[in-house]
Amino acid sequence: MGLQSGSTANLPPTAGINIDIDVTAPQTATDGGMKLSKAGVELLVLTFNCAKNVVDVPVFGGHLRDALLGQDGLPELVVMSLQEIAPLSYSFLGEWWLRGYYDAFGQALNLAAAGQKYTLVKGKNVGMTALLVFALCPERISGTLEEGEVGFGAAGMGNKGAVGVRVNYQGQELTFVATHLAAMEWNLKKRNANWRAVVGGLTFEDPRVVLPGVFGERPATTQVDRSGAGERSMPLERTGSMDSSEEEDAPLLSPPSTFSLVSDDTPALTPEQKRRLQDISIFKPTSHLFVAGDLNYRISSTTPPPGSAFPSFDPASENHYSHFFSRDQLTQERLAGRTFHGMSEAEVTFGPTYKYDILDSPEGAVNEAAAAEGSEVPWKFASHRWPAWTDRVLFSAAEGAEVETGVYGSLPVVQSSDHRAVFWRGRVPLPDGDKKLEGEVVGKKKLPVDIDVWAWGRRQTARRRELVVGLLALVWSTKEGAVFLGTMAMVGMGWWWFAHGGLL
């Protein structure tokens, strides 16, 4: 079971949401890697749940080569969205502890590049989710890279969250977001709420700094319920720390922390102030946007009962995986206007990307013949989870532009993860020097979710919690921690020995 790729298709517009954002930007169809137009910047965006393991460089590099070496040569930018990139202790302590994990992906990429060299221009994480941006010609990136993050795990920490980077490449802004949404089949509403938290809370500057003196003091006790169940009051300290059953319908943002950019009737902000807030959001009108990650949308809200028919990779089977995709929660929720508003996705023709059990031998594997030959890792679907397309790449073109898709596919299963990697490869146009998006044109693209102006402050508080949790986890659950505890024990015993007379 090698690389799987698919063709793109024009997608129907998002329904039921009051936004003026184009979600049906024309796509150029292809089958397994068409020759893209020469104009613009060619990108490869990849998402992979690493299962807290360092990637096997030769294996991953070999798999990546098929996606990387297209008919038009190498893509100019490669962006990787990586979930569960490392154990919680390393992830919470920060980038220094993740350097080895980053380096392994860089080595695999350059191994696949067949003699050419990509440079890591930015690596950033929020907890266990990381975003790596590689460039063939980093000198074509101008200005300062912008970055933002939001956590929506326990107590707002980054065991689940999103991280964003915005780059200016040859005069065109590109916004990339890596995210990991709530797991489990029954957490559909929570995943939708996570998306709203990404849109409202991931900004590239602190709104209170962008518009000083506008928002007043942070409210202490109440939040607004965006779930559709009406307003309720709730302590801010509980944000992100609830059980999954409680958080599905929980409020996300705090009055007056949110200021509507969707409605023109908001009296608190002037049109210029609204524009400035939208420009620091992920939905900046002049920027192309790519969101990739383990989005965790499933094909059922319950676990599979015993004896359930699972998707098959046999095209002749009545249970071929293509017959299961109509149950995909992400597509259903997106088209109903409940999540990923304003985003488009190329046609999904690859098989489910989760959840795989890696076997010790080919016997009993779904891919028994290929595994026996040694060309693939032996695997079968885990019996307690419905196979699903959890790993996805979506995009939204800048106003007045189109995103051109070449290939949307998945990589082979690897030994170290229960997910397949998924990649999107295509092209975005560079700006026409004679045409600028200004005034009324920019105003046509509006945010589907209001900006949470207190998200930066809450994230700083959550970051301090992460450092404490990460340090405790490091001490109690890692080799480094064992060395530290052993050293401290020896120092303590030595001190006690000398304090009680030593050799006397």
PDB file of N, CA, C and O in Angstrom, residues 38 75 133 236 244 280 298 304 339 345 357 404 494:
ATOM      1  N   LYS A  38       2.974  27.421 -14.104  1.00  0.00           N
ATOM      2  CA  LYS A  38       4.287  27.907 -13.673  1.00  0.00           C
ATOM      3  C   LYS A  38       4.204  29.141 -12.790  1.00  0.00           C
ATOM      4  O   LYS A  38       5.144  29.458 -12.065  1.00  0.00           O
ATOM      5  N   PRO A  75       9.003  21.473  -4.487  1.00  0.00           N
ATOM      6  CA  PRO A  75       8.256  22.660  -4.038  1.00  0.00           C
ATOM      7  C   PRO A  75       9.193  23.638  -3.341  1.00  0.00           C
ATOM      8  O   PRO A  75      10.161  23.243  -2.703  1.00  0.00           O
ATOM      9  N   VAL A 133       8.580  25.101   9.085  1.00  0.00           N
ATOM     10  CA  VAL A 133       8.552  25.724   7.756  1.00  0.00           C
ATOM     11  C   VAL A 133       9.942  25.621   7.149  1.00  0.00           C
ATOM     12  O   VAL A 133      10.915  26.160   7.695  1.00  0.00           O
ATOM     13  N   LEU A 236     -13.704  32.056  34.565  1.00  0.00           N
ATOM     14  CA  LEU A 236     -12.702  32.002  33.527  1.00  0.00           C
ATOM     15  C   LEU A 236     -11.646  30.956  33.809  1.00  0.00           C
ATOM     16  O   LEU A 236     -11.090  30.354  32.908  1.00  0.00           O
ATOM     17  N   SER A 244     -14.570  16.170  28.905  1.00  0.00           N
ATOM     18  CA  SER A 244     -15.028  16.304  27.522  1.00  0.00           C
ATOM     19  C   SER A 244     -16.533  16.446  27.420  1.00  0.00           C
ATOM     20  O   SER A 244     -17.037  17.186  26.593  1.00  0.00           O
ATOM     21  N   ILE A 280      -4.673  40.665  12.097  1.00  0.00           N
ATOM     22  CA  ILE A 280      -3.820  39.860  12.976  1.00  0.00           C
ATOM     23  C   ILE A 280      -4.409  38.469  13.206  1.00  0.00           C
ATOM     24  O   ILE A 280      -3.827  37.656  13.924  1.00  0.00           O
ATOM     25  N   ARG A 298     -14.371  11.918  12.884  1.00  0.00           N
ATOM     26  CA  ARG A 298     -14.538  10.485  12.666  1.00  0.00           C
ATOM     27  C   ARG A 298     -15.675  10.223  11.691  1.00  0.00           C
ATOM     28  O   ARG A 298     -16.230  11.145  11.093  1.00  0.00           O
ATOM     29  N   PRO A 304     -17.131   1.246  17.304  1.00  0.00           N
ATOM     30  CA  PRO A 304     -17.732   0.182  16.486  1.00  0.00           C
ATOM     31  C   PRO A 304     -18.156  -1.012  17.334  1.00  0.00           C
ATOM     32  O   PRO A 304     -17.394  -1.476  18.185  1.00  0.00           O
ATOM     33  N   THR A 339     -18.256  24.179  11.317  1.00  0.00           N
ATOM     34  CA  THR A 339     -16.813  24.123  11.563  1.00  0.00           C
ATOM     35  C   THR A 339     -16.058  24.457  10.288  1.00  0.00           C
ATOM     36  O   THR A 339     -16.605  24.411   9.183  1.00  0.00           O
ATOM     37  N   GLU A 345     -11.366  22.044   0.743  1.00  0.00           N
ATOM     38  CA  GLU A 345     -10.514  20.862   0.782  1.00  0.00           C
ATOM     39  C   GLU A 345     -10.563  20.194  -0.582  1.00  0.00           C
ATOM     40  O   GLU A 345     -11.631  20.099  -1.199  1.00  0.00           O
ATOM     41  N   ASP A 357      -3.104  -0.609  13.860  1.00  0.00           N
ATOM     42  CA  ASP A 357      -2.329  -1.470  14.744  1.00  0.00           C
ATOM     43  C   ASP A 357      -1.173  -2.041  13.940  1.00  0.00           C
ATOM     44  O   ASP A 357      -1.380  -2.683  12.903  1.00  0.00           O
ATOM     45  N   GLU A 404      -4.361  26.407  -6.438  1.00  0.00           N
ATOM     46  CA  GLU A 404      -4.333  25.347  -7.442  1.00  0.00           C
ATOM     47  C   GLU A 404      -3.770  24.079  -6.812  1.00  0.00           C
ATOM     48  O   GLU A 404      -2.661  24.084  -6.280  1.00  0.00           O
ATOM     49  N   GLY A 494      25.345  11.972  50.826  1.00  0.00           N
ATOM     50  CA  GLY A 494      26.677  12.500  51.136  1.00  0.00           C
ATOM     51  C   GLY A 494      26.620  13.593  52.188  1.00  0.00           C
ATOM     52  O   GLY A 494      27.448  13.641  53.111  1.00  0.00           O
TER      53      GLY A 494
END
